[in-house]
PDB file of C-alpha atoms and ligand atoms in Angstrom:
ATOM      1  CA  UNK A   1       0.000   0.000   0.000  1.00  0.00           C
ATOM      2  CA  UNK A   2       1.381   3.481  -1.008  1.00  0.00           C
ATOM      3  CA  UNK A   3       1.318   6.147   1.788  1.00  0.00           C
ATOM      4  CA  UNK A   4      -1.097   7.735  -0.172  1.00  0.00           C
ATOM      5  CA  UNK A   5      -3.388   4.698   0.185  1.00  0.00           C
ATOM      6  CA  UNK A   6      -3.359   4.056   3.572  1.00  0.00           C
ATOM      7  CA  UNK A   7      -3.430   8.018   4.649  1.00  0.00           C
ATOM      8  CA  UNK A   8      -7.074   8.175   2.482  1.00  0.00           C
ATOM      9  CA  UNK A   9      -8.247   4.654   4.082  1.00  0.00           C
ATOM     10  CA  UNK A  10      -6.810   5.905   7.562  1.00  0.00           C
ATOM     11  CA  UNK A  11      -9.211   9.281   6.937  1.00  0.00           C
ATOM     12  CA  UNK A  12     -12.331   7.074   5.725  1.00  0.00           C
ATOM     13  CA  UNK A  13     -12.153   5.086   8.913  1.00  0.00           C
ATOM     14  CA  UNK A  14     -11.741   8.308  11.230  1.00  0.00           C
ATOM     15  CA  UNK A  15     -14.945   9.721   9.215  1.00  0.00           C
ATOM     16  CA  UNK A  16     -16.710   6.811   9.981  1.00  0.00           C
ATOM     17  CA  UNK A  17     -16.581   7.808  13.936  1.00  0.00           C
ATOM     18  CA  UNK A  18     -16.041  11.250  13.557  1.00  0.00           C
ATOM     19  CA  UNK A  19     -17.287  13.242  10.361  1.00  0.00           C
ATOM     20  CA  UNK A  20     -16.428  16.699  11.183  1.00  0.00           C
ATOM     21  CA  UNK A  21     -14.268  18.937   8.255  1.00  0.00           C
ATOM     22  CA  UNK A  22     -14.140  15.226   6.504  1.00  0.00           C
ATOM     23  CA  UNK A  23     -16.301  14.771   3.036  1.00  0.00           C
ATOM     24  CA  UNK A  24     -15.921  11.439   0.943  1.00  0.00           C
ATOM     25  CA  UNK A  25     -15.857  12.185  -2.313  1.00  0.00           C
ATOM     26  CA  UNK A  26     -19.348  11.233  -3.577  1.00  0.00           C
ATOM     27  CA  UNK A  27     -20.693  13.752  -0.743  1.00  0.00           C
ATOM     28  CA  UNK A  28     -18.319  16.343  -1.668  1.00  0.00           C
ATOM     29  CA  UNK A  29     -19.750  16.113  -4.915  1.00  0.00           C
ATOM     30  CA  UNK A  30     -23.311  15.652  -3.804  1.00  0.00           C
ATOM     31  CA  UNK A  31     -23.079  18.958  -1.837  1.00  0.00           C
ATOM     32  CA  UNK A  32     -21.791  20.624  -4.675  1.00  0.00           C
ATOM     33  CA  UNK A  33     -25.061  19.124  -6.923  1.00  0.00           C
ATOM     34  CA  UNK A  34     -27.677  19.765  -4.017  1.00  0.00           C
ATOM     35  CA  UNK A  35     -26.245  23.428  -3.667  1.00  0.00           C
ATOM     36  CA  UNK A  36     -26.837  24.349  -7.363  1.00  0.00           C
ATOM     37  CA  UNK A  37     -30.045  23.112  -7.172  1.00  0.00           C
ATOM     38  CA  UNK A  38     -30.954  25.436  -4.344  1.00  0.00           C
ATOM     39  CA  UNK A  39     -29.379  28.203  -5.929  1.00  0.00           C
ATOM     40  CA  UNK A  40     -31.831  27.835  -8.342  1.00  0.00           C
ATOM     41  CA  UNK A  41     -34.970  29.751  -8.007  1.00  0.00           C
ATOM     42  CA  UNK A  42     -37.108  28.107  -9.829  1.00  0.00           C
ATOM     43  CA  UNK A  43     -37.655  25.217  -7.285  1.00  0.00           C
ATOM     44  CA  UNK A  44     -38.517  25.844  -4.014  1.00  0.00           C
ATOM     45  CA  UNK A  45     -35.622  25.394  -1.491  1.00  0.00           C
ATOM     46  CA  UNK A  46     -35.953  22.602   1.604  1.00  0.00           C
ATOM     47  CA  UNK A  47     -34.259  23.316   4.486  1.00  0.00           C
ATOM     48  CA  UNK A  48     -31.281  21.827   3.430  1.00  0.00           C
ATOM     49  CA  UNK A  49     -31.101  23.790   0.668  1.00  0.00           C
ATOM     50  CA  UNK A  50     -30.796  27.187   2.404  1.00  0.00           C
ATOM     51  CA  UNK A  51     -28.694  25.181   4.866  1.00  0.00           C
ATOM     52  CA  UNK A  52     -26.137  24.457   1.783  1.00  0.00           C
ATOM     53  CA  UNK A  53     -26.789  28.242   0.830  1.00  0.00           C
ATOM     54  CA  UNK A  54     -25.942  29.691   3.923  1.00  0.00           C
ATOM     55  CA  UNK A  55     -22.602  27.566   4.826  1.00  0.00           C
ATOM     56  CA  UNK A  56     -21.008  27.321   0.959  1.00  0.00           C
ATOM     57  CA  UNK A  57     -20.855  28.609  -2.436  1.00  0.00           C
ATOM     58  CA  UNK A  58     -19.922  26.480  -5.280  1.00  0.00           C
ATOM     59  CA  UNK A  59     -16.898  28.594  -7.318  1.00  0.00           C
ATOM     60  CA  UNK A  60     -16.499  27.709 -11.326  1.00  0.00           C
ATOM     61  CA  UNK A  61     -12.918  27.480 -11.557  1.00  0.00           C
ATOM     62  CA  UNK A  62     -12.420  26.910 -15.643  1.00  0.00           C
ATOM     63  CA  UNK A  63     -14.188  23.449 -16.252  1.00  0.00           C
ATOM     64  CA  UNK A  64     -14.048  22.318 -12.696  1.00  0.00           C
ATOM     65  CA  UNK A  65     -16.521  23.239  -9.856  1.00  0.00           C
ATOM     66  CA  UNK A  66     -15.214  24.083  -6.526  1.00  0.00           C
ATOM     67  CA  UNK A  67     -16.884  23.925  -3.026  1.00  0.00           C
ATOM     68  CA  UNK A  68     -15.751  26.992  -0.775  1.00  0.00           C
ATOM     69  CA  UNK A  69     -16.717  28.468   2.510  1.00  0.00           C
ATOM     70  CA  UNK A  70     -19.812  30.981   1.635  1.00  0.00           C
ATOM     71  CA  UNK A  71     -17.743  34.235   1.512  1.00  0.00           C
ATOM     72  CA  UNK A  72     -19.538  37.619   2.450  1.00  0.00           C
ATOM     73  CA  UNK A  73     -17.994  39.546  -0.545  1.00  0.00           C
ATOM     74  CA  UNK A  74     -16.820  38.386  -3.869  1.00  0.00           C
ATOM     75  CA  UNK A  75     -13.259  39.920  -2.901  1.00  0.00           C
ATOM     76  CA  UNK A  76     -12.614  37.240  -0.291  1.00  0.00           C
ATOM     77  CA  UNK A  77     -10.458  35.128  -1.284  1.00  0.00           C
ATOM     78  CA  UNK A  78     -12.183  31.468  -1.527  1.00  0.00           C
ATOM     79  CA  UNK A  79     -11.672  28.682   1.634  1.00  0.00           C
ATOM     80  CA  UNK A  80     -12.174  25.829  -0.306  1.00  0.00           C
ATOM     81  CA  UNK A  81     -13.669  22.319   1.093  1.00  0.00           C
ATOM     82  CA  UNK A  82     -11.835  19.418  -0.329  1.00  0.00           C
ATOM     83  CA  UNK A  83     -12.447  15.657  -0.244  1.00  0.00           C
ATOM     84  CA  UNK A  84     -11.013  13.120   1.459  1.00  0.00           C
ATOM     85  CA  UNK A  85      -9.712  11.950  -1.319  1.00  0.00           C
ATOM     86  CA  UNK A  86      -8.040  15.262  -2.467  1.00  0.00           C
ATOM     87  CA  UNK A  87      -6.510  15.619   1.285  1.00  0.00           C
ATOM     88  CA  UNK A  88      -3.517  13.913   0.817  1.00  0.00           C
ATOM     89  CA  UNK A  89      -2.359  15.966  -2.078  1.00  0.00           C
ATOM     90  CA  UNK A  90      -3.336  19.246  -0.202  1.00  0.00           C
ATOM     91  CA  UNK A  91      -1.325  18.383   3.008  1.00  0.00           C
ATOM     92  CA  UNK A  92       1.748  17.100   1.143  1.00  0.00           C
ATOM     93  CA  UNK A  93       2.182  20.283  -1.010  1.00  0.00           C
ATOM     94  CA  UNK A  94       1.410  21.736   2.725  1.00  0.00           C
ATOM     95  CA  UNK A  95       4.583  19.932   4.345  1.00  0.00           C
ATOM     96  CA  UNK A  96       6.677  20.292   1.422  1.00  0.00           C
ATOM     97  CA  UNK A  97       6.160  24.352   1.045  1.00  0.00           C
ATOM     98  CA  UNK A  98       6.937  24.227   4.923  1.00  0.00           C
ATOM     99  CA  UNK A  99      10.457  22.810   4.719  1.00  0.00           C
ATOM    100  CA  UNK A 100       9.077  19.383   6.202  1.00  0.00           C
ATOM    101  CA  UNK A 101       7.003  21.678   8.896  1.00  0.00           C
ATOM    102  CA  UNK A 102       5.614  20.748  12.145  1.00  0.00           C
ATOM    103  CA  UNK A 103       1.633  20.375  12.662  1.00  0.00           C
ATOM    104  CA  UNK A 104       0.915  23.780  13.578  1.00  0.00           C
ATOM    105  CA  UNK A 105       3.070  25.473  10.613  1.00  0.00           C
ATOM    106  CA  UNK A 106       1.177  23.123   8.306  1.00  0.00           C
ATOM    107  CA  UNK A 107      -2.521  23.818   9.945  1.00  0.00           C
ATOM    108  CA  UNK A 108      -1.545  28.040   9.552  1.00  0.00           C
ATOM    109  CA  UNK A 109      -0.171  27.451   6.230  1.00  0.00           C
ATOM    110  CA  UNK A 110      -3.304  25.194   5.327  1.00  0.00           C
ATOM    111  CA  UNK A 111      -5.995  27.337   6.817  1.00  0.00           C
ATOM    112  CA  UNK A 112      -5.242  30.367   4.416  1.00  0.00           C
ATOM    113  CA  UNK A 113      -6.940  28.119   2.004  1.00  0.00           C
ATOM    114  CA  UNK A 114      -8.610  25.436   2.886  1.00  0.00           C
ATOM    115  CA  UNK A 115     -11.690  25.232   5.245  1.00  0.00           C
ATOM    116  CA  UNK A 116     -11.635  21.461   6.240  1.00  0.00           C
ATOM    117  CA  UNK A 117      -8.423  19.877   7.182  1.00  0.00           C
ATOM    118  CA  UNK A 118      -8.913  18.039  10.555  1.00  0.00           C
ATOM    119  CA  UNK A 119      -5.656  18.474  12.541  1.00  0.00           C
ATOM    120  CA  UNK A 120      -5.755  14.609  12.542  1.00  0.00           C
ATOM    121  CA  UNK A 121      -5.051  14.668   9.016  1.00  0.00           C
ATOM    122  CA  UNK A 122      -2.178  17.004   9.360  1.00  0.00           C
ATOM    123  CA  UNK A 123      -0.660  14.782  12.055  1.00  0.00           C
ATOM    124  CA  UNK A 124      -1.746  11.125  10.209  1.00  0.00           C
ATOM    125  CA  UNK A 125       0.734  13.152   7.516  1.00  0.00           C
ATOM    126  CA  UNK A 126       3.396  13.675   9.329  1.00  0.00           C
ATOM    127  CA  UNK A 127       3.332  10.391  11.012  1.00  0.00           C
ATOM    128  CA  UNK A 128       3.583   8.548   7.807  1.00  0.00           C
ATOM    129  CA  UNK A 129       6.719  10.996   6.259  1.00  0.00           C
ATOM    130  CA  UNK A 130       9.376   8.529   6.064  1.00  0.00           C
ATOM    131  CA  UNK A 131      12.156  11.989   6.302  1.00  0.00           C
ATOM    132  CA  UNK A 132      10.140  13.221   9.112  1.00  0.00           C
ATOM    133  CA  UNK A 133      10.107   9.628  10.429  1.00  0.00           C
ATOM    134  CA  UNK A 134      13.863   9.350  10.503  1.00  0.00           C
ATOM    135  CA  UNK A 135      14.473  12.881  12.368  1.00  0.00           C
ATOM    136  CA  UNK A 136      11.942  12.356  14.723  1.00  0.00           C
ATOM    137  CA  UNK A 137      13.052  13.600  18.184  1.00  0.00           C
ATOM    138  CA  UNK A 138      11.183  10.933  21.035  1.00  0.00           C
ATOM    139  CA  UNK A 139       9.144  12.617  23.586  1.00  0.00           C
ATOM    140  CA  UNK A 140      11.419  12.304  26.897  1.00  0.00           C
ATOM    141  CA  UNK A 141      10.174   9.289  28.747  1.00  0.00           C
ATOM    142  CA  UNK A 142      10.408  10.471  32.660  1.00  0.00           C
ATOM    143  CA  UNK A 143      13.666   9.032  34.322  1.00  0.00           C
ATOM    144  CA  UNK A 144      15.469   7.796  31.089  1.00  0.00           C
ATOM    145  CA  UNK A 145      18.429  10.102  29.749  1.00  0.00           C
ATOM    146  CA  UNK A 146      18.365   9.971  26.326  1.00  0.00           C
ATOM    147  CA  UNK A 147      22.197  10.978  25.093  1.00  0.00           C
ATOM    148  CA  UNK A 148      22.421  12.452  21.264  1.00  0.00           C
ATOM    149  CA  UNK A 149      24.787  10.164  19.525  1.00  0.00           C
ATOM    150  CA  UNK A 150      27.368  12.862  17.610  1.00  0.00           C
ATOM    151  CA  UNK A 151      29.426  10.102  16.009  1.00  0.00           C
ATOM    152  CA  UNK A 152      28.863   9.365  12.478  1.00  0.00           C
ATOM    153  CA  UNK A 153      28.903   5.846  12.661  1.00  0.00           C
ATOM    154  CA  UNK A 154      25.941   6.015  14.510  1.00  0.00           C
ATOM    155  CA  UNK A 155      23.337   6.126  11.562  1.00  0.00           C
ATOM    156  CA  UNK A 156      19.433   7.990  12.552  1.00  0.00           C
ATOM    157  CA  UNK A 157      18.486   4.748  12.479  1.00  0.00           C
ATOM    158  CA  UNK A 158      20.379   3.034  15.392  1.00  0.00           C
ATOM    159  CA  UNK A 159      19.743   6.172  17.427  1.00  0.00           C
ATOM    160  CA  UNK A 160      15.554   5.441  17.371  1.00  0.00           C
ATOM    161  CA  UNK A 161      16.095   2.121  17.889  1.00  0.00           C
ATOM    162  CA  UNK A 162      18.355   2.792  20.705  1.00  0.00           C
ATOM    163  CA  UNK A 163      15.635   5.077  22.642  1.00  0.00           C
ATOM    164  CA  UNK A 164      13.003   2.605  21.852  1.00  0.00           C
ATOM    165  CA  UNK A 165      14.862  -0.156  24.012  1.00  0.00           C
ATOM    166  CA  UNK A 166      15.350   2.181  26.986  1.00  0.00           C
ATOM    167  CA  UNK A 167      11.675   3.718  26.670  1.00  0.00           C
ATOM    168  CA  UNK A 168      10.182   0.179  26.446  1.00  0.00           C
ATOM    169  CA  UNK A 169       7.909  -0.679  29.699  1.00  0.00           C
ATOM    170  CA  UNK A 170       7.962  -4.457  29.403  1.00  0.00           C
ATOM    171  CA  UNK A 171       9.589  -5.068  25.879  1.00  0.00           C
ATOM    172  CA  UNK A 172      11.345  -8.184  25.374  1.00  0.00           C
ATOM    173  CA  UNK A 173      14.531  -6.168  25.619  1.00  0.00           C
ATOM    174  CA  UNK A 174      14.033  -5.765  29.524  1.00  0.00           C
ATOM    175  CA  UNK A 175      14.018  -9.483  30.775  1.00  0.00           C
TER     176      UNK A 175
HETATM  177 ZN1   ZN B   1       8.269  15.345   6.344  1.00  0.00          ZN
END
């Protein structure tokens, strides 16, 4: 499975107990269908409809129709809602404009533009960059001294798994 696979399954699982800021793609659609059709005054609008009307705005960018935040002026720039399935591309480009940046650079960073990243998907991200992965600092378990490792020899690698052993409650290590 690519990283790109198993961050989108990882987000359909977490919408499945928790929806907020997530949309599946046929929804994201959906919205974008039901919210033309109550921008249309020719039918007469259900609740939903001025529900749709009052939260978004659908934005004609070229050939492609875009769900943003309703904006109060035409000036604003546009908060766009993206998929689930457009998430992953959105919060790459995210990390990689940040240098490789930490959650809350990526959540300021995303929220000039986008209305609906979930910090979880920000930190699901992170979690699965293999670059990140390897200069990971570990959180300072209480009563264990964790010493950097300045020689070369020592490769990122063998440091982690060096912390891990010490940090270990009842890992097979500890016998
Ligand atoms: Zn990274």
């Amino acid at each position: 499975m690519s990283i790109e696979e198993r961050f989108t399954q990882n987000l359909t699982d977490h919408f499945k107990e928790n929806k907020k800021g997530l949309i599946p793609k046929c929804d994201h659609q959906k919205t974008i269908d039901d919210l033309k059709a109550a921008a249309d005054n020719s039918h007469a609008k259900g609740r939903h409809g001025y529900y749709l009307l009052e939260k978004y705005e659908v934005l004609q960018c070229g050939p492609t129709e875009k769900l943003i935040k309703r904006r109060s002026t035409r000036q604003e720039s546009p908060l766009y809602y993206v998929s689930i399935e457009e998430t992953f591309d959105v919060v790459k480009s995210a990390h990689i404009s940040t240098g490789h940046g930490g959650r809350d650079r990526m959540l300021k960073e995303l929220q000039k533009k986008y209305a609906n990243i979930p910090t979880k998907a920000v930190e699901l991200f992170k979690s699965l960059c293999q670059e990140c992965q390897k200069k990971r600092k570990r959180p300072m378990t209480k009563g264990v001294v964790v010493r950097p490792i300045l020689t070369k020899e020592f490769s990122s690698r063998g440091q982690v798994d060096l912390i891990d052993m010490q940090s270990m409650p009842s890992g097979s290590n500890k016998k």
